[in-house]
Amino acid sequence: MRIIDTHSHIYSEEFDNDIDDVIKRAKQAGVEKILLPNIDASSIDRLHNISDRYAGYCISMMGLHPTSVGENWEEELDIIRKELSKRTYIAIGEIGIDLYWDKTFEEQQKQVFEEQLRWSIEYDLPVAIHSRDAIAECISCIKNVGEQHLRGVFHSFGGTVEELDGILSLKNFMLGINGVVTFKNSTLPTVLKETDLSNIIIETDSPYLAPVPYRGKRNESSYTLNVVTKLAEIYGLPAEEVGQITTENAEKLFVLK
C-alpha cells in the first residue's frame, strides 16, 4: 500500500506524548510522507520542529489560516511572508476562507487569501485551501488572481455536486478527501461518484475528523487506511490501486521526489 497524508497537523500539542509512535504506525500503514500545513505565527516553531525531526518524511507548508485572520492580520501576514524566504516549503497553506465560525473578518480573509495566492504564483507552489462554508468565495478569489497560474487542493472537501463541478472547472485543482467520507450521514460517497480518482488526494487533517471506527477520537496518519478502504468501496477498485492512484496524484501536485 502506498499512501501520502497530504494534510496533517501532527505538530500540534495533541501529539506531544507519542509522536514517535504515531510516525511508526503511519509508516507501518504504508504512509510514505506526511505534509504539514501551517496555521499562523504561533505554530511555526512547532511545525519546524517536526519537519526537522522527521526530515524528508514530514514536509512543511507555510501560510496563514483564515480563522487566524483578525485585528492583527497584517502583522501575521508579514511574519508568514518572511518565512517563505527563510526555508523551502512544499506549498502555500493552509490558506483560504472560513465563513462557518465567524464572518466578522470576511473581507480581510478574502484579501489575505488573494495575497497568498499571489505568493504561490511567485514561488511556483501549489496551495492547500481551507474553504469551510466558502467554496464559491474561494473559487471567486482564485479567478480574481488568475486560475490559469494557480494549482492546488481544496482540503477536506465535503461539498455538493455543484461545488465539486465548480472546483474541477478550475482545471488545476484537486479534492482532499479525509475521514468525513466514512461518516454515516456523509453525502460525499454520492457526490464523489460524479468524478473519479484522478481528481482526489488523501488526507487526515489530524488531529481532527478521524474516520469511522475512530470517529470522535484523535486522528492520525495511519487512519488514512480507512479512507482508502472507503474510496475503494465507492469506486469498486482494490484498495492498493486507490492508494497508488492518489499517491501519484499527490506526488504530481506537490512535486514530491
Short mmCIF file of C-alpha atoms in Angstrom, two decimals:
data_model
loop_
_atom_site.label_atom_id
_atom_site.label_comp_id
_atom_site.label_asym_id
_atom_site.label_seq_id
_atom_site.Cartn_x
_atom_site.Cartn_y
_atom_site.Cartn_z
CA MET A 1 0.00 0.00 0.00
CA ARG A 2 1.22 3.47 -0.94
CA ILE A 3 -0.35 6.48 0.78
CA ILE A 4 0.55 10.14 1.26
CA ASP A 5 -1.19 12.07 4.02
CA THR A 6 -1.41 15.43 2.26
CA HIS A 7 -2.76 17.45 5.20
CA SER A 8 -1.93 16.81 8.84
CA HIS A 9 -1.28 18.88 11.97
CA ILE A 10 0.73 16.26 13.87
CA TYR A 11 2.95 19.04 15.14
CA SER A 12 0.12 20.12 17.47
CA GLU A 13 0.25 19.51 21.21
CA GLU A 14 -2.13 16.56 20.94
CA PHE A 15 0.85 14.51 19.72
CA ASP A 16 3.49 15.69 22.18
CA ASN A 17 3.49 12.49 24.22
CA ASP A 18 3.64 9.86 21.48
CA ILE A 19 4.79 11.41 18.21
CA ASP A 20 7.38 8.68 17.57
CA ASP A 21 4.71 6.00 17.87
CA VAL A 22 2.38 7.99 15.59
CA ILE A 23 5.08 8.15 12.92
CA LYS A 24 5.86 4.45 13.34
CA ARG A 25 2.21 3.48 12.89
CA ALA A 26 1.96 5.70 9.82
CA LYS A 27 4.94 4.00 8.18
CA GLN A 28 3.56 0.57 9.02
CA ALA A 29 0.27 1.55 7.31
CA GLY A 30 2.12 2.48 4.12
CA VAL A 31 2.17 6.24 4.57
CA GLU A 32 5.22 7.44 2.65
CA LYS A 33 5.06 11.13 3.54
CA ILE A 34 3.05 13.47 5.74
CA LEU A 35 2.51 17.05 4.57
CA LEU A 36 2.13 19.69 7.28
CA PRO A 37 0.20 22.93 6.68
CA ASN A 38 0.91 25.89 8.93
CA ILE A 39 -1.76 27.81 10.87
CA ASP A 40 -0.27 31.17 11.91
CA ALA A 41 2.78 32.75 13.56
CA SER A 42 2.26 30.79 16.78
CA SER A 43 2.52 27.39 15.05
CA ILE A 44 5.70 27.99 13.03
CA ASP A 45 8.19 26.72 15.63
CA ARG A 46 6.19 23.55 16.25
CA LEU A 47 5.88 22.98 12.52
CA HIS A 48 9.61 23.36 12.00
CA ASN A 49 10.48 21.12 14.96
CA ILE A 50 8.55 18.19 13.48
CA SER A 51 9.68 18.73 9.90
CA ASP A 52 13.30 18.91 11.09
CA ARG A 53 12.95 15.90 13.38
CA TYR A 54 11.49 13.76 10.60
CA ALA A 55 13.19 15.44 7.66
CA GLY A 56 12.07 14.12 4.30
CA TYR A 57 9.08 12.35 5.83
CA CYS A 58 7.18 15.24 7.42
CA ILE A 59 7.26 18.13 4.97
CA SER A 60 6.04 21.62 5.80
CA MET A 61 3.89 24.21 4.05
CA MET A 62 3.68 27.87 5.00
CA GLY A 63 0.57 30.01 5.15
CA LEU A 64 -1.91 31.93 7.29
CA HIS A 65 -5.13 30.08 8.12
CA PRO A 66 -8.34 32.08 7.56
CA THR A 67 -9.56 31.64 11.15
CA SER A 68 -6.34 33.35 12.28
CA VAL A 69 -7.20 36.48 10.30
CA GLY A 70 -8.16 39.04 12.93
CA GLU A 71 -7.32 42.55 14.11
CA ASN A 72 -3.57 41.96 13.66
CA TRP A 73 -3.82 40.21 10.27
CA GLU A 74 -1.27 42.48 8.61
CA GLU A 75 1.34 41.65 11.23
CA GLU A 76 0.59 37.92 10.95
CA LEU A 77 0.78 38.04 7.16
CA ASP A 78 4.12 39.83 7.28
CA ILE A 79 5.59 37.12 9.53
CA ILE A 80 4.38 34.38 7.17
CA ARG A 81 5.75 36.24 4.16
CA LYS A 82 9.21 36.47 5.72
CA GLU A 83 9.20 32.74 6.48
CA LEU A 84 8.95 31.95 2.78
CA SER A 85 12.37 33.49 2.20
CA LYS A 86 14.00 31.54 5.05
CA ARG A 87 13.16 27.95 4.11
CA THR A 88 11.92 25.77 1.30
CA TYR A 89 8.27 24.76 1.58
CA ILE A 90 6.18 22.23 -0.32
CA ALA A 91 3.15 24.52 -0.68
CA ILE A 92 1.41 27.69 0.48
CA GLY A 93 -1.03 26.52 3.13
CA GLU A 94 -3.22 26.37 4.95
CA ILE A 95 -4.96 29.35 3.38
CA GLY A 96 -8.48 30.22 2.29
CA ILE A 97 -11.79 31.48 3.65
CA ASP A 98 -13.87 30.22 6.59
CA LEU A 99 -17.43 31.55 6.95
CA TYR A 100 -18.56 28.83 9.37
CA TRP A 101 -17.16 30.15 12.65
CA ASP A 102 -17.22 33.91 12.19
CA LYS A 103 -17.89 36.33 9.33
CA THR A 104 -16.52 39.41 11.11
CA PHE A 105 -13.33 39.50 9.03
CA GLU A 106 -14.75 38.10 5.80
CA GLU A 107 -13.37 40.85 3.60
CA GLN A 108 -9.97 40.67 5.29
CA GLN A 109 -9.95 36.88 4.81
CA LYS A 110 -10.51 37.36 1.10
CA GLN A 111 -7.75 39.96 0.92
CA VAL A 112 -5.31 37.70 2.81
CA PHE A 113 -6.26 34.70 0.68
CA GLU A 114 -5.69 36.53 -2.59
CA GLU A 115 -2.35 37.88 -1.38
CA GLN A 116 -1.18 34.35 -0.53
CA LEU A 117 -2.43 33.09 -3.89
CA ARG A 118 -0.14 35.65 -5.49
CA TRP A 119 2.73 34.29 -3.40
CA SER A 120 2.04 30.83 -4.76
CA ILE A 121 2.49 32.17 -8.28
CA GLU A 122 5.66 34.00 -7.26
CA TYR A 123 7.18 30.89 -5.66
CA ASP A 124 5.60 28.44 -8.14
CA LEU A 125 3.99 26.43 -5.34
CA PRO A 126 0.60 24.71 -5.04
CA VAL A 127 -1.90 25.91 -2.43
CA ALA A 128 -3.78 24.00 0.26
CA ILE A 129 -7.17 25.66 0.60
CA HIS A 130 -9.49 25.76 3.62
CA SER A 131 -12.97 26.59 2.32
CA ARG A 132 -15.47 25.83 5.06
CA ASP A 133 -18.86 27.26 4.01
CA ALA A 134 -16.93 29.29 1.43
CA ILE A 135 -16.19 27.20 -1.65
CA ALA A 136 -17.84 29.71 -4.00
CA GLU A 137 -15.96 32.60 -2.38
CA CYS A 138 -12.64 30.75 -2.70
CA ILE A 139 -13.30 29.99 -6.36
CA SER A 140 -14.08 33.67 -6.95
CA CYS A 141 -10.78 34.72 -5.36
CA ILE A 142 -8.86 32.19 -7.45
CA LYS A 143 -10.43 33.62 -10.60
CA ASN A 144 -9.60 37.14 -9.43
CA VAL A 145 -5.92 36.28 -9.10
CA GLY A 146 -5.71 34.09 -12.22
CA GLU A 147 -6.81 30.48 -12.23
CA GLN A 148 -4.55 29.60 -15.14
CA HIS A 149 -1.50 30.38 -12.97
CA LEU A 150 -2.67 28.53 -9.86
CA ARG A 151 -2.85 24.90 -8.75
CA GLY A 152 -3.69 23.18 -5.50
CA VAL A 153 -6.23 21.29 -3.42
CA PHE A 154 -9.49 22.11 -1.74
CA HIS A 155 -8.64 20.38 1.51
CA SER A 156 -11.31 18.49 3.47
CA PHE A 157 -13.78 18.66 0.61
CA GLY A 158 -17.34 17.95 1.72
CA GLY A 159 -19.39 19.94 -0.73
CA THR A 160 -22.22 19.40 -3.17
CA VAL A 161 -22.08 18.17 -6.76
CA GLU A 162 -22.37 21.79 -7.89
CA GLU A 163 -19.42 22.79 -5.69
CA LEU A 164 -17.43 19.83 -6.96
CA ASP A 165 -18.11 20.92 -10.54
CA GLY A 166 -17.03 24.47 -9.66
CA ILE A 167 -13.71 23.26 -8.27
CA LEU A 168 -12.97 20.90 -11.14
CA SER A 169 -13.82 23.59 -13.68
CA LEU A 170 -10.68 25.36 -12.46
CA LYS A 171 -8.68 22.53 -14.15
CA ASN A 172 -5.65 22.59 -11.85
CA PHE A 173 -7.31 21.86 -8.50
CA MET A 174 -7.93 18.61 -6.68
CA LEU A 175 -10.13 17.38 -3.84
CA GLY A 176 -8.61 16.49 -0.46
CA ILE A 177 -10.64 13.60 1.00
CA ASN A 178 -10.40 12.55 4.64
CA GLY A 179 -12.36 10.70 7.34
CA VAL A 180 -15.57 12.62 6.60
CA VAL A 181 -16.16 10.27 3.68
CA THR A 182 -16.65 7.42 6.19
CA PHE A 183 -19.25 9.21 8.33
CA LYS A 184 -22.68 7.59 8.39
CA ASN A 185 -24.60 10.67 7.23
CA SER A 186 -21.97 11.98 4.82
CA THR A 187 -23.14 12.78 1.30
CA LEU A 188 -19.58 12.54 -0.01
CA PRO A 189 -19.84 8.95 -1.32
CA THR A 190 -22.67 10.05 -3.61
CA VAL A 191 -21.01 13.31 -4.64
CA LEU A 192 -17.67 11.66 -5.42
CA LYS A 193 -19.31 9.30 -7.88
CA GLU A 194 -19.61 12.36 -10.14
CA THR A 195 -15.84 12.35 -10.60
CA ASP A 196 -13.02 9.81 -10.40
CA LEU A 197 -9.78 9.16 -8.55
CA SER A 198 -7.77 11.30 -10.95
CA ASN A 199 -9.05 14.34 -9.01
CA ILE A 200 -8.53 13.04 -5.47
CA ILE A 201 -5.75 13.07 -2.92
CA ILE A 202 -5.94 11.64 0.60
CA GLU A 203 -5.50 13.45 3.89
CA THR A 204 -6.35 13.20 7.58
CA ASP A 205 -6.49 16.78 8.92
CA SER A 206 -5.09 15.23 12.09
CA PRO A 207 -5.89 15.52 14.94
CA TYR A 208 -9.39 16.27 13.60
CA LEU A 209 -12.01 14.30 11.63
CA ALA A 210 -10.94 10.77 12.50
CA PRO A 211 -12.65 8.21 10.25
CA VAL A 212 -15.04 5.51 11.39
CA PRO A 213 -14.42 3.48 13.57
CA TYR A 214 -12.26 6.11 15.32
CA ARG A 215 -14.70 9.00 14.96
CA GLY A 216 -14.57 11.32 17.96
CA LYS A 217 -11.02 10.27 18.83
CA ARG A 218 -7.72 11.86 17.88
CA ASN A 219 -6.98 11.34 14.22
CA GLU A 220 -3.56 10.25 12.95
CA SER A 221 -1.91 9.45 9.63
CA SER A 222 -2.22 5.66 9.90
CA TYR A 223 -6.00 6.09 9.71
CA THR A 224 -5.65 7.05 6.05
CA LEU A 225 -6.11 3.30 5.51
CA ASN A 226 -9.77 3.71 6.45
CA VAL A 227 -10.18 6.49 3.90
CA VAL A 228 -8.54 4.35 1.23
CA THR A 229 -10.84 1.45 2.09
CA LYS A 230 -13.94 3.65 1.77
CA LEU A 231 -12.82 5.08 -1.57
CA ALA A 232 -12.16 1.55 -2.80
CA GLU A 233 -15.75 0.72 -1.88
CA ILE A 234 -17.12 3.81 -3.65
CA TYR A 235 -15.22 3.21 -6.88
CA GLY A 236 -15.23 -0.59 -6.86
CA LEU A 237 -11.45 -0.83 -7.01
CA PRO A 238 -8.80 -2.67 -4.98
CA ALA A 239 -7.53 -0.60 -2.05
CA GLU A 240 -3.97 -0.90 -3.33
CA GLU A 241 -5.00 0.73 -6.61
CA VAL A 242 -6.73 3.58 -4.77
CA GLY A 243 -3.58 4.14 -2.74
CA GLN A 244 -1.38 4.08 -5.82
CA ILE A 245 -3.50 6.50 -7.86
CA THR A 246 -4.00 9.04 -5.07
CA THR A 247 -0.31 8.86 -4.15
CA GLU A 248 0.70 9.58 -7.74
CA ASN A 249 -1.76 12.49 -7.77
CA ALA A 250 -0.15 13.91 -4.63
CA GLU A 251 3.36 13.43 -5.99
CA LYS A 252 2.42 15.34 -9.14
CA LEU A 253 0.61 18.18 -7.38
CA PHE A 254 3.26 18.77 -4.71
CA VAL A 255 6.23 17.83 -6.93
CA LEU A 256 7.38 15.16 -4.50
CA LYS A 257 10.56 13.33 -5.43
#
